[in-house]
Structures are given as structure tokens and as C-alpha cells.
JSON list of N, CA and C in Angstrom, two decimals:
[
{"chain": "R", "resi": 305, "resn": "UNK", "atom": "N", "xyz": [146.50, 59.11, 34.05]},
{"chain": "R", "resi": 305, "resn": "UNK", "atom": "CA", "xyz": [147.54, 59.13, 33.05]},
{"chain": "R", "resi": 305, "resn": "UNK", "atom": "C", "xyz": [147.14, 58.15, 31.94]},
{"chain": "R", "resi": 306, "resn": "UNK", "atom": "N", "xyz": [147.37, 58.38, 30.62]},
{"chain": "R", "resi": 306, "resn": "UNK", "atom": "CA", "xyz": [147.22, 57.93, 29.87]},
{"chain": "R", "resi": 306, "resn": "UNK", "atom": "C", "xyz": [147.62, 56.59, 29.44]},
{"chain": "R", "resi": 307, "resn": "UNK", "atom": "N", "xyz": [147.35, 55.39, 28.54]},
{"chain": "R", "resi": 307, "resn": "UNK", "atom": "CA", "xyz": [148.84, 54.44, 28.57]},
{"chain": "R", "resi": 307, "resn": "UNK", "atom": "C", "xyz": [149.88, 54.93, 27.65]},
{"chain": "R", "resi": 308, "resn": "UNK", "atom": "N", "xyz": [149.72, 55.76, 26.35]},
{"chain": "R", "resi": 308, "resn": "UNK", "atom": "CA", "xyz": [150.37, 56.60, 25.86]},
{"chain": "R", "resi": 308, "resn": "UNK", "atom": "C", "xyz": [151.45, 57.65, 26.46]},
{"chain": "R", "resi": 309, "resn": "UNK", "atom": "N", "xyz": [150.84, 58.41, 27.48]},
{"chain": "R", "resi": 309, "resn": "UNK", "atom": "CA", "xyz": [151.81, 59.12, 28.36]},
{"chain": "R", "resi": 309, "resn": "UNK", "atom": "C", "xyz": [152.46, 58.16, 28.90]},
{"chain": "R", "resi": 310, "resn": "UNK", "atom": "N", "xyz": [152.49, 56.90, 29.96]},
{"chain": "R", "resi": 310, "resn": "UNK", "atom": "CA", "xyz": [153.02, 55.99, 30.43]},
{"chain": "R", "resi": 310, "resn": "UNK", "atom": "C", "xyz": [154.11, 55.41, 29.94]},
{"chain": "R", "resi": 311, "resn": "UNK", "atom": "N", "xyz": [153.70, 54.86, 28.34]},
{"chain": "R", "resi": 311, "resn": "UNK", "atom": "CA", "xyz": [154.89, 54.43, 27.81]},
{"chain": "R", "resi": 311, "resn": "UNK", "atom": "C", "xyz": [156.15, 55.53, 27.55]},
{"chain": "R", "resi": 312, "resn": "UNK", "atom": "N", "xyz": [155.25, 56.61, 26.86]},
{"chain": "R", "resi": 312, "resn": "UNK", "atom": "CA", "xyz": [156.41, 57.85, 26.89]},
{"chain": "R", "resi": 312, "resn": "UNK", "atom": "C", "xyz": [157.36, 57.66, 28.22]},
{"chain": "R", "resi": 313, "resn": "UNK", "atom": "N", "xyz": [156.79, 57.80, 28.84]},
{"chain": "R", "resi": 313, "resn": "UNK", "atom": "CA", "xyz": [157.74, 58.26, 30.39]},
{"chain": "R", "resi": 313, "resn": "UNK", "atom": "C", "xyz": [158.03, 56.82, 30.71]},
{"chain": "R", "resi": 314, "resn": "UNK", "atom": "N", "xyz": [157.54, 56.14, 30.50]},
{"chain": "R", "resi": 314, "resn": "UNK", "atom": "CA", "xyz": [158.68, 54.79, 30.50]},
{"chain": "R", "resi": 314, "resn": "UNK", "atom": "C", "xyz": [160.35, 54.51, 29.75]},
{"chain": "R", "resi": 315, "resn": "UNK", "atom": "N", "xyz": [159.62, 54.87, 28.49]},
{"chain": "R", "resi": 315, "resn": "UNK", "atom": "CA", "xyz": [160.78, 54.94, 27.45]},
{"chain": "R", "resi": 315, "resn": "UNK", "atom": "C", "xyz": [161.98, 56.05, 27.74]},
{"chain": "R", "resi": 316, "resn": "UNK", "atom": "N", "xyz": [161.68, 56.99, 28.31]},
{"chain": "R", "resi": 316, "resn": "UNK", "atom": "CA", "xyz": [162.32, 58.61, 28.83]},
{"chain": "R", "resi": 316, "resn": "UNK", "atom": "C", "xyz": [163.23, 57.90, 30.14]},
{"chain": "R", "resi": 317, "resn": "UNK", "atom": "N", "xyz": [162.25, 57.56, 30.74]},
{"chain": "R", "resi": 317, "resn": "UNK", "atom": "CA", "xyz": [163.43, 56.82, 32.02]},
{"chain": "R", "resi": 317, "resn": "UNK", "atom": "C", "xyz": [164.07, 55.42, 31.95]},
{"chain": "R", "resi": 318, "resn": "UNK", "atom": "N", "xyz": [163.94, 55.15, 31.00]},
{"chain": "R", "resi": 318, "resn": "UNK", "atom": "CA", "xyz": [164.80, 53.91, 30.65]},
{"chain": "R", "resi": 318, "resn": "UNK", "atom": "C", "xyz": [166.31, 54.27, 29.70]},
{"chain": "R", "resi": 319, "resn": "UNK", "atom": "N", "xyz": [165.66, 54.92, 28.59]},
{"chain": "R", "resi": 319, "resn": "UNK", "atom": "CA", "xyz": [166.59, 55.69, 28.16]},
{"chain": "R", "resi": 319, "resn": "UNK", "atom": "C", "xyz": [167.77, 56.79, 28.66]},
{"chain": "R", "resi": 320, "resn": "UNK", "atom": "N", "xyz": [167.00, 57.66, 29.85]},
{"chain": "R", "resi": 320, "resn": "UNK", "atom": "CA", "xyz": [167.81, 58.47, 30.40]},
{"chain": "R", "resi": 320, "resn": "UNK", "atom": "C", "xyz": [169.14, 57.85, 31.25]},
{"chain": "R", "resi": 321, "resn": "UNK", "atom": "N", "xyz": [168.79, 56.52, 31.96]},
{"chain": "R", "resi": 321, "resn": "UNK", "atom": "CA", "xyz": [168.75, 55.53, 33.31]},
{"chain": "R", "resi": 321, "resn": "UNK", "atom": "C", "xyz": [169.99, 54.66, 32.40]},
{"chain": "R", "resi": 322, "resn": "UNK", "atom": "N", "xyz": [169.91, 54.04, 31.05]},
{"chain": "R", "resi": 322, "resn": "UNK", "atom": "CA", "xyz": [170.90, 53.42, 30.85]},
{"chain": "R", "resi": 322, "resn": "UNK", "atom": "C", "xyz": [172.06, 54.37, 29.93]},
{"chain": "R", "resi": 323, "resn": "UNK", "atom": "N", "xyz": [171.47, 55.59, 29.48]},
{"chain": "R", "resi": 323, "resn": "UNK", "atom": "CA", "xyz": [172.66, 56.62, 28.98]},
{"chain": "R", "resi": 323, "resn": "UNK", "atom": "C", "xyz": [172.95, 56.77, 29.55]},
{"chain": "R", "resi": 324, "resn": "UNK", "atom": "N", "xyz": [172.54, 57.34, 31.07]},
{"chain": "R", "resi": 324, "resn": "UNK", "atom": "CA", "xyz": [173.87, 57.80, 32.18]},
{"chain": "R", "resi": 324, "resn": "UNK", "atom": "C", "xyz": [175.01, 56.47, 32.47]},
{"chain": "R", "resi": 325, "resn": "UNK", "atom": "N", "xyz": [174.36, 55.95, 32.59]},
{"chain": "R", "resi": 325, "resn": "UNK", "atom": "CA", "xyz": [175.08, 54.55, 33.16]},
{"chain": "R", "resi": 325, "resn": "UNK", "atom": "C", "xyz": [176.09, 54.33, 31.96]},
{"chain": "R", "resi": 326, "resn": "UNK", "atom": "N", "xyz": [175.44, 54.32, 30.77]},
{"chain": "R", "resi": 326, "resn": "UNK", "atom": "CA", "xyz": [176.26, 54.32, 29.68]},
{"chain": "R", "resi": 326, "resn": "UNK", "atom": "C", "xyz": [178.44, 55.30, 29.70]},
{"chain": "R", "resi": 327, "resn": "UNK", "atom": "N", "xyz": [177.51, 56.19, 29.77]},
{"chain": "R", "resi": 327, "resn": "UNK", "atom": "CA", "xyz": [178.53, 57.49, 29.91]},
{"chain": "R", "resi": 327, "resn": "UNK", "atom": "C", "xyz": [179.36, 56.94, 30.66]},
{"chain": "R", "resi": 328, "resn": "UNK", "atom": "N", "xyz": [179.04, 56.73, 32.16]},
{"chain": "R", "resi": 328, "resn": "UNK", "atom": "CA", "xyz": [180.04, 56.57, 33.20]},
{"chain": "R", "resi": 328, "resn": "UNK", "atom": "C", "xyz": [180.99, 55.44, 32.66]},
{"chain": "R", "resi": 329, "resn": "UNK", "atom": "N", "xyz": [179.84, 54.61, 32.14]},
{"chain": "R", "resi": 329, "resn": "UNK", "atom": "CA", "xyz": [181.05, 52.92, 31.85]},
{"chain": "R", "resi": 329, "resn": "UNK", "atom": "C", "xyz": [182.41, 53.82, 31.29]},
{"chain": "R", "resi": 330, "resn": "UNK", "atom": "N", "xyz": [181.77, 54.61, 30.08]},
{"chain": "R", "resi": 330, "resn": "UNK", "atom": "CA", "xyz": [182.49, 54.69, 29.45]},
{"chain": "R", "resi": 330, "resn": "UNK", "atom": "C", "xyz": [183.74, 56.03, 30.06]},
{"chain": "R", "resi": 331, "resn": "UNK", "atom": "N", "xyz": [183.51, 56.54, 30.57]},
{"chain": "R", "resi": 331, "resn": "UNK", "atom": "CA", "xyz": [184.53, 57.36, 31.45]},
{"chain": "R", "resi": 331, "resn": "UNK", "atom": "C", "xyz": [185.61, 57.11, 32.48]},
{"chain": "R", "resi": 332, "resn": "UNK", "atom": "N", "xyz": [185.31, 56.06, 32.96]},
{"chain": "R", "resi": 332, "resn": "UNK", "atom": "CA", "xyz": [185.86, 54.52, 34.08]},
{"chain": "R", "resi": 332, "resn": "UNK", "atom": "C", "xyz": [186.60, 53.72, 33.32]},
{"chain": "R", "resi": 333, "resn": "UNK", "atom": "N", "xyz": [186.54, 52.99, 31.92]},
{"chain": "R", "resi": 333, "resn": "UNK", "atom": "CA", "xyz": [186.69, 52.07, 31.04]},
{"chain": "R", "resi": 333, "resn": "UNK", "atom": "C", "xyz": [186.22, 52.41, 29.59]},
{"chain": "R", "resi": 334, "resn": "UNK", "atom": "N", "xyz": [187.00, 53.26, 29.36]},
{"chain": "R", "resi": 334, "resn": "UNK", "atom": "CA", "xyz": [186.83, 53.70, 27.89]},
{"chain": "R", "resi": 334, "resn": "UNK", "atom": "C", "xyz": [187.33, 52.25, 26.81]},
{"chain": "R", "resi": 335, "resn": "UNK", "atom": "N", "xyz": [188.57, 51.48, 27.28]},
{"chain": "R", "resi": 335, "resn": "UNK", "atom": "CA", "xyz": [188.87, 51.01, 26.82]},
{"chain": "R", "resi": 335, "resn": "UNK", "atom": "C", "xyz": [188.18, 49.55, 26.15]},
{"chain": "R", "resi": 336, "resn": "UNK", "atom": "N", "xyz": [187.30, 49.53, 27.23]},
{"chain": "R", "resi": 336, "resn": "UNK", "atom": "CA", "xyz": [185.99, 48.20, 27.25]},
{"chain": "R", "resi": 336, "resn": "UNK", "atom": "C", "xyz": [184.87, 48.90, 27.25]},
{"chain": "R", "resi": 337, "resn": "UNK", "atom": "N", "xyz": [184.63, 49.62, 27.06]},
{"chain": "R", "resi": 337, "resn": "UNK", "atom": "CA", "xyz": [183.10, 50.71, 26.59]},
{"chain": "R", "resi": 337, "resn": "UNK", "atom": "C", "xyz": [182.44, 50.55, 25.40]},
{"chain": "R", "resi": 338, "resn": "UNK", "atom": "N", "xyz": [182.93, 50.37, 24.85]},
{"chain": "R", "resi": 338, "resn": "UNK", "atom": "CA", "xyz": [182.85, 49.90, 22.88]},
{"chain": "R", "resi": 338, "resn": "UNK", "atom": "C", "xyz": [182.44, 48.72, 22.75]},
{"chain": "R", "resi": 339, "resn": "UNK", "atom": "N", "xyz": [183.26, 48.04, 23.38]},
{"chain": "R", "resi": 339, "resn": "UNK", "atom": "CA", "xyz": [182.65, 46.00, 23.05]},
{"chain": "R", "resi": 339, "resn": "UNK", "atom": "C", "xyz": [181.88, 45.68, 23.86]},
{"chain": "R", "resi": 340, "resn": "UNK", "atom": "N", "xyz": [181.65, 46.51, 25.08]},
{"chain": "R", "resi": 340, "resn": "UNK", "atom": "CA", "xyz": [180.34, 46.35, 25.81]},
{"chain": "R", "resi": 340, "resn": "UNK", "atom": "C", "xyz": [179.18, 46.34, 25.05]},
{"chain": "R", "resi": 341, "resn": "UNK", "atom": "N", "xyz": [179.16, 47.88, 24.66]},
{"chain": "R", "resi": 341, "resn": "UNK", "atom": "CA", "xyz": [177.79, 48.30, 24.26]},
{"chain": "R", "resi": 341, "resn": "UNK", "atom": "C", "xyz": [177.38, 47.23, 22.94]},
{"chain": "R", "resi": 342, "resn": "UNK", "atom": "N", "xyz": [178.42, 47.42, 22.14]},
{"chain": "R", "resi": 342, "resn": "UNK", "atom": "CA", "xyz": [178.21, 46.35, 20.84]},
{"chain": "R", "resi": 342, "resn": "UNK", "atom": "C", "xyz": [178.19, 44.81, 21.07]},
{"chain": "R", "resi": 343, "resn": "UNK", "atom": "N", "xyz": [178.52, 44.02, 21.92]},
{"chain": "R", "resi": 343, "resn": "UNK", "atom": "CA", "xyz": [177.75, 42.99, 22.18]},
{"chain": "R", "resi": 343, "resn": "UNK", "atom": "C", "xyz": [176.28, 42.89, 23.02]},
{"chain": "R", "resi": 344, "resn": "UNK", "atom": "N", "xyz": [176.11, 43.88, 23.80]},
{"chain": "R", "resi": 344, "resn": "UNK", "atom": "CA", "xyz": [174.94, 44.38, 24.52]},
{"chain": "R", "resi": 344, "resn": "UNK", "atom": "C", "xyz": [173.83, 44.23, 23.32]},
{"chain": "R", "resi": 345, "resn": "UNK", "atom": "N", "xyz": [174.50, 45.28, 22.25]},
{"chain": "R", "resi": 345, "resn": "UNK", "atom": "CA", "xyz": [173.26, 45.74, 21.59]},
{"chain": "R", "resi": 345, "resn": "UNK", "atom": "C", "xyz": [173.18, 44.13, 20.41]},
{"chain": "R", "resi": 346, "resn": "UNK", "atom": "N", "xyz": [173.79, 43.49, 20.33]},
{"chain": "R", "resi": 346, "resn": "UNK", "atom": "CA", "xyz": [173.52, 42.25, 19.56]},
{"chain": "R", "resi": 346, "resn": "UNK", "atom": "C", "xyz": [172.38, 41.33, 20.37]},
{"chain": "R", "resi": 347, "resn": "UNK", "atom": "N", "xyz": [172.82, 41.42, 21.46]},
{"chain": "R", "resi": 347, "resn": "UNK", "atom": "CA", "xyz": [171.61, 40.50, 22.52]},
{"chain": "R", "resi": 347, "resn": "UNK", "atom": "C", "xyz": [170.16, 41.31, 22.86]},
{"chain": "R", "resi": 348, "resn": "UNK", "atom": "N", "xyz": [170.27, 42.62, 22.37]},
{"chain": "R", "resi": 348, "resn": "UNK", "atom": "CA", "xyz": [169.52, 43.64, 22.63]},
{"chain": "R", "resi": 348, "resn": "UNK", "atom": "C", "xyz": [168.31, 43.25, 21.90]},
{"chain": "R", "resi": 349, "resn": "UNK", "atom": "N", "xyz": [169.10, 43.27, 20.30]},
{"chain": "R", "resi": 349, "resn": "UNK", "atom": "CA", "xyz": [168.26, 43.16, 18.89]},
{"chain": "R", "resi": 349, "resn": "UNK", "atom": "C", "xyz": [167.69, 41.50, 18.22]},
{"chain": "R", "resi": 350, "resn": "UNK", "atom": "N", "xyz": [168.00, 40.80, 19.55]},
{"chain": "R", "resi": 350, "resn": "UNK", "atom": "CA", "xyz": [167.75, 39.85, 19.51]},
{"chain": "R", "resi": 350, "resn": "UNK", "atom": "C", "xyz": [166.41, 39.50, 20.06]},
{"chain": "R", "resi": 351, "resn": "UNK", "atom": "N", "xyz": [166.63, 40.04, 21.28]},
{"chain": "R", "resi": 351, "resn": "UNK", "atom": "CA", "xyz": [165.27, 40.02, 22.14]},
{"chain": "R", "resi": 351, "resn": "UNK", "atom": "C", "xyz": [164.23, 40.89, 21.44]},
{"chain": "R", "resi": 352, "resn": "UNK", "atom": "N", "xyz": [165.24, 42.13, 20.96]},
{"chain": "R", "resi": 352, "resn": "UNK", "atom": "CA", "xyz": [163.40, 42.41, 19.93]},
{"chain": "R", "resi": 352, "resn": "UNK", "atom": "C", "xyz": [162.84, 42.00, 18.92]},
{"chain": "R", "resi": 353, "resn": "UNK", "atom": "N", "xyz": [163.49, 40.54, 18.53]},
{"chain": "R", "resi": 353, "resn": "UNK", "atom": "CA", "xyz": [163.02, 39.93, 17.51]},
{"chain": "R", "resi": 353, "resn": "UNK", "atom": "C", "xyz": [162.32, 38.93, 18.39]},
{"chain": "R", "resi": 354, "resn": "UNK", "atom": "N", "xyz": [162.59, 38.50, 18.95]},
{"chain": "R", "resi": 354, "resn": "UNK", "atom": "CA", "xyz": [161.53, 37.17, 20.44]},
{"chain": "R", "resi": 354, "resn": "UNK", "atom": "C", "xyz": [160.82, 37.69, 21.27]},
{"chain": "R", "resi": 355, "resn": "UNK", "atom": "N", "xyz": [159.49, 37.92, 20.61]},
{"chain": "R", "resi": 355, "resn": "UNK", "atom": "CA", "xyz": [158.66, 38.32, 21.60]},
{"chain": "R", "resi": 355, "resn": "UNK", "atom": "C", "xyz": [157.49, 36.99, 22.11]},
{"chain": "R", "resi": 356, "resn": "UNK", "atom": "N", "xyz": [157.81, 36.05, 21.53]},
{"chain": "R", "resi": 356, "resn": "UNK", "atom": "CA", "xyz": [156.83, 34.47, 21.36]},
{"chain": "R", "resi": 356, "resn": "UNK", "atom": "C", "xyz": [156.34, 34.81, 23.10]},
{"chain": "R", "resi": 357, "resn": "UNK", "atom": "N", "xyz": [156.93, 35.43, 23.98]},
{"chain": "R", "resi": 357, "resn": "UNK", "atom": "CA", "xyz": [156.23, 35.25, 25.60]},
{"chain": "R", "resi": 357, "resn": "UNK", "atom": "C", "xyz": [155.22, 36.32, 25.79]},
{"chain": "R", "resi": 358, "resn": "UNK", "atom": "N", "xyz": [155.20, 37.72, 24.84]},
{"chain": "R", "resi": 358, "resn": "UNK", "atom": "CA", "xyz": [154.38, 38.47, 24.72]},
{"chain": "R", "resi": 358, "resn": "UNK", "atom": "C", "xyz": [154.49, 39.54, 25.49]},
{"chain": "R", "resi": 359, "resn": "UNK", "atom": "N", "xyz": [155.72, 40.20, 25.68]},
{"chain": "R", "resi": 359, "resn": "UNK", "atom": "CA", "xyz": [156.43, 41.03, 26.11]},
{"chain": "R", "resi": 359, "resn": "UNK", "atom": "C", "xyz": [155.50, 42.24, 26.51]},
{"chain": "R", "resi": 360, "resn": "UNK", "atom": "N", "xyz": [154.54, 42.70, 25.49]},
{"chain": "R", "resi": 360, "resn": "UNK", "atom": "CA", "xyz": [153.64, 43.56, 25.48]},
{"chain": "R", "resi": 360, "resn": "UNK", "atom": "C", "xyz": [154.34, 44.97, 25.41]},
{"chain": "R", "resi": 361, "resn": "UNK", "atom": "N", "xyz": [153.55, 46.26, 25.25]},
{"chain": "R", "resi": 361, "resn": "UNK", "atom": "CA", "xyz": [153.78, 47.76, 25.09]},
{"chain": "R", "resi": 361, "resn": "UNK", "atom": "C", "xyz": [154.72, 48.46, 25.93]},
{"chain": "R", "resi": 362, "resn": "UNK", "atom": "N", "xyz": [154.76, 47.92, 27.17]},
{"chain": "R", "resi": 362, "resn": "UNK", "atom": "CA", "xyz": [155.56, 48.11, 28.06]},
{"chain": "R", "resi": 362, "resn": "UNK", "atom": "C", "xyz": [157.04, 47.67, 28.34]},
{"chain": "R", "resi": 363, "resn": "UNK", "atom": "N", "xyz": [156.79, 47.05, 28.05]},
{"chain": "R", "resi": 363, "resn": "UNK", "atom": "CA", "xyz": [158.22, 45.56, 28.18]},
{"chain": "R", "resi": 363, "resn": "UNK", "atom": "C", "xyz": [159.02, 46.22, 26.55]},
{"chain": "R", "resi": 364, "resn": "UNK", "atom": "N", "xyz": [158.27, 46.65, 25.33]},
{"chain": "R", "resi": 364, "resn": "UNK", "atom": "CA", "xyz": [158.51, 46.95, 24.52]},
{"chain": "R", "resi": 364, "resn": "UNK", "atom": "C", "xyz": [159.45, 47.92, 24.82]},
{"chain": "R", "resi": 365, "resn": "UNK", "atom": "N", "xyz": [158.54, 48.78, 25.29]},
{"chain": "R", "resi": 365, "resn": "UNK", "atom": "CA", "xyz": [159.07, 50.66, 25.72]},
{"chain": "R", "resi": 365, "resn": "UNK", "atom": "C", "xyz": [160.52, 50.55, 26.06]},
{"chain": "R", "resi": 366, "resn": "UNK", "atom": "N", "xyz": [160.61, 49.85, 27.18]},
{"chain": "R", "resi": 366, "resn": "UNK", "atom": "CA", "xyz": [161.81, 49.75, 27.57]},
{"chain": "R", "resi": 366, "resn": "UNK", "atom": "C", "xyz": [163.00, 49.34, 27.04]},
{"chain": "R", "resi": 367, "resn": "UNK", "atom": "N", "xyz": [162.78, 47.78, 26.22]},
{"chain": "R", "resi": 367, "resn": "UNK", "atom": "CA", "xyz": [163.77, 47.95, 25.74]},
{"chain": "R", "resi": 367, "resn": "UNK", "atom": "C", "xyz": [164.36, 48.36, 24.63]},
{"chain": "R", "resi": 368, "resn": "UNK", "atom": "N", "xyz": [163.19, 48.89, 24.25]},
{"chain": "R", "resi": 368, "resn": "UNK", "atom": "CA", "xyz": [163.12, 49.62, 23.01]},
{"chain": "R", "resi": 368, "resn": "UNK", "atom": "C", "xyz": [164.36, 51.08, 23.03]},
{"chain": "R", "resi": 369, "resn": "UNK", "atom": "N", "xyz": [164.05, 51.45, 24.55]},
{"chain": "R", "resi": 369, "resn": "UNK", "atom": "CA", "xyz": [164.57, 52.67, 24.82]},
{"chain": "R", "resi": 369, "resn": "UNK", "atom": "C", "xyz": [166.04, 52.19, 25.18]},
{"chain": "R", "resi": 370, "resn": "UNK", "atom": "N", "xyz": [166.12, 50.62, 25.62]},
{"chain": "R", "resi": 370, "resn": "UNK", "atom": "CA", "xyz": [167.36, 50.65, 25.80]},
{"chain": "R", "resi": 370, "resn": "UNK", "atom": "C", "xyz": [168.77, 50.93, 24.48]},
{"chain": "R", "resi": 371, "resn": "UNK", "atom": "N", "xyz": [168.01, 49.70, 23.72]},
{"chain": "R", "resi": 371, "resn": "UNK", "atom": "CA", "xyz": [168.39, 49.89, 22.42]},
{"chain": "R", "resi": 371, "resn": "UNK", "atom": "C", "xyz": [168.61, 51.16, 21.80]},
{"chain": "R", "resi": 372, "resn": "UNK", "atom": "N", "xyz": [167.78, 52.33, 22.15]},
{"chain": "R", "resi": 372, "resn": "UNK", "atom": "CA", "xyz": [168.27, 53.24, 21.41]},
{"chain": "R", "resi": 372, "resn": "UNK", "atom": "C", "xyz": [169.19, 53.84, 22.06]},
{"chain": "R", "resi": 373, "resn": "UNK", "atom": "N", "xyz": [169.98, 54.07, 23.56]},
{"chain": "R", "resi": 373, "resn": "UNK", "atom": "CA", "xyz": [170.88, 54.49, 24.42]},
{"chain": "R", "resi": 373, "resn": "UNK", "atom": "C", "xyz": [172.36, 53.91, 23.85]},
{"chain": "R", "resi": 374, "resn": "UNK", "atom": "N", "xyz": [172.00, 52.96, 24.04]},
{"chain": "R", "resi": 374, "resn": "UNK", "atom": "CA", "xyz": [173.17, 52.40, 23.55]},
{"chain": "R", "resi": 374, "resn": "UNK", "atom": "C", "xyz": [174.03, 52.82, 22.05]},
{"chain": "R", "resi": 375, "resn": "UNK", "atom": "N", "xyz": [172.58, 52.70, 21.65]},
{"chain": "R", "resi": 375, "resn": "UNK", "atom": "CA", "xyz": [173.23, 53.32, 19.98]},
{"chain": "R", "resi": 375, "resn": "UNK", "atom": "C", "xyz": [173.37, 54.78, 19.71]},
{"chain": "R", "resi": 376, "resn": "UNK", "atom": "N", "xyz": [173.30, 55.48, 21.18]},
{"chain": "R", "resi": 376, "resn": "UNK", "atom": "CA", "xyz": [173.51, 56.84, 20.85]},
{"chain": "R", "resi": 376, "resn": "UNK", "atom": "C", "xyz": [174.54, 56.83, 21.72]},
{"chain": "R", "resi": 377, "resn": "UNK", "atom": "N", "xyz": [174.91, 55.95, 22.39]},
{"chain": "R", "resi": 377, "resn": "UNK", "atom": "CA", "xyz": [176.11, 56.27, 23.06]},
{"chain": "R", "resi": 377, "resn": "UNK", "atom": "C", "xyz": [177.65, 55.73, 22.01]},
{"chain": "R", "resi": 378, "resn": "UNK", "atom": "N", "xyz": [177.29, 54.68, 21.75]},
{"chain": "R", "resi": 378, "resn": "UNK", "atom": "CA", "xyz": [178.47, 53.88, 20.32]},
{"chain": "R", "resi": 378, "resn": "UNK", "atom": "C", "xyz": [178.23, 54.66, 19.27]},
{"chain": "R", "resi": 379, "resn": "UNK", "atom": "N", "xyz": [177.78, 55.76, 19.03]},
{"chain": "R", "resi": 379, "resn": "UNK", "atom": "CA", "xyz": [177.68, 57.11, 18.12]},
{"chain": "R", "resi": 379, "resn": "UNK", "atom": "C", "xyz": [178.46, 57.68, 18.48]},
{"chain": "R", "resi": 380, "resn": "UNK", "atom": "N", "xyz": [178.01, 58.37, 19.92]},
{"chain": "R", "resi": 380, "resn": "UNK", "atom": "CA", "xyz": [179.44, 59.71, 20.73]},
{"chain": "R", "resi": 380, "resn": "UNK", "atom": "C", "xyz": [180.64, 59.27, 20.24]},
{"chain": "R", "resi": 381, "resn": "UNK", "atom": "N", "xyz": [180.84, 58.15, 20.74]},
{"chain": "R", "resi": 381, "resn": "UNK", "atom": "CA", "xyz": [182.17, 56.76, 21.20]},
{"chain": "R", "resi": 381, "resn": "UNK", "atom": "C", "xyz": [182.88, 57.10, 19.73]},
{"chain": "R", "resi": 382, "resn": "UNK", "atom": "N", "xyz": [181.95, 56.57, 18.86]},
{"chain": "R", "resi": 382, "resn": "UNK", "atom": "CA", "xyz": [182.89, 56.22, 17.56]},
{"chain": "R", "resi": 382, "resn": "UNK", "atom": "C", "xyz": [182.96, 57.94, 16.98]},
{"chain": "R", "resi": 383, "resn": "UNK", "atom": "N", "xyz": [182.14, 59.00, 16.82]},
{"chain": "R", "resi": 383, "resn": "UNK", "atom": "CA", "xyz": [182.40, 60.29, 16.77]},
{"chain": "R", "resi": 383, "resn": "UNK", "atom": "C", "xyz": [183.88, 61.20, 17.12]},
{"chain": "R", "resi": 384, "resn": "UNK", "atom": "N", "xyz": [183.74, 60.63, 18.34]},
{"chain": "R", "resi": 384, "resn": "UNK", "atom": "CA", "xyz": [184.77, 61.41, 19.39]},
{"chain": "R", "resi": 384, "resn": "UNK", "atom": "C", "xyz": [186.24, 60.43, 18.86]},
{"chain": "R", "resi": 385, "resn": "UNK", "atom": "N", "xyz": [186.30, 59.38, 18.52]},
{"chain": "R", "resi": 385, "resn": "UNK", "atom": "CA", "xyz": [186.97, 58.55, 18.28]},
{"chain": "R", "resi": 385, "resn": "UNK", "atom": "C", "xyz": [187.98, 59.15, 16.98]},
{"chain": "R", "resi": 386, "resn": "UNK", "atom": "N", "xyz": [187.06, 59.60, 15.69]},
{"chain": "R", "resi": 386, "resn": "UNK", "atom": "CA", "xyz": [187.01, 59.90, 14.78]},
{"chain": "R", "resi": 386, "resn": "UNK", "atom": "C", "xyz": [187.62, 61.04, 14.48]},
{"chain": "R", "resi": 387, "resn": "UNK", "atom": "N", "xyz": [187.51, 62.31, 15.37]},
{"chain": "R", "resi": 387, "resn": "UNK", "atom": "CA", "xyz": [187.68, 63.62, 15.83]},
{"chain": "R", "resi": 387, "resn": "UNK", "atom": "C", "xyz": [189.21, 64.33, 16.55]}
]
């Protein structure tokens, strides 16, 4: 396997792994689903600015992928909200 394919399928199951998880919060606790994700994603975008330990391609992938779950889930959230 490639490290290219690797990260892909890193990023795919990180992403998939915290959207589900995402969803449920939010189906259980709609009401705290929102300020979750949005303080989440403040500490999120933090860490991808501190990489001084050298996180590397991998470490990237992930939370790279987390970050984007989140912000596709506080999309649905505020969508459906809207609707």
C-alpha cells in the first residue's frame, strides 16, 4: 500500500468514525450537540496550528479529517435548524 493510499484511508476512517459518533451525539442531545462540536472545533483548529512536536502526515490525516466531520456535521445542525 502506498503512503498516499494510507493516508486516504486514514482520513476516510477518521472522518467516517467521528461523523457517526457525531450524528448520534446529536440525536441523544440535540440540545448540547451544537456547543459541543463548536468548542471541539476551536481546540481542533488550534492543534492544527501547533505542530512544534511534528505531528507528521499521519497525525495530520486524522485530524485533519476530524476537523472536517465536525464541520459537516454543525452544517446539517445549523441547515436543519434553519429549515
Amino acid at each position: 500500500m502506498s503512503m498516499t493510499n494510507y493516508l486516504n484511508e486514514r482520513y476516510d476512517d477518521t472522518y467516517m468514525s467521528v461523523y457517526a459518533a457525531l450524528l448520534e451525539m446529536a440525536r441523544l442531545a440535540p440540545d448540547k450537540t451544537e456547543r459541543h462540536i463548536r468548542q471541539t472545533l476551536k481546540y481542533l483548529y488550534v492543534r492544527q496550528g501547533n505542530d512544534w512536536t511534528g505531528r507528521g502526515d499521519i497525525g495530520n490525516a486524522g485530524l485533519d479529517a476530524s476537523v472536517a466531520a465536525h464541520e459537516a456535521v454543525l452544517a446539517e445542525l445549523s441547515a436543519s435548524a434553519t429549515a
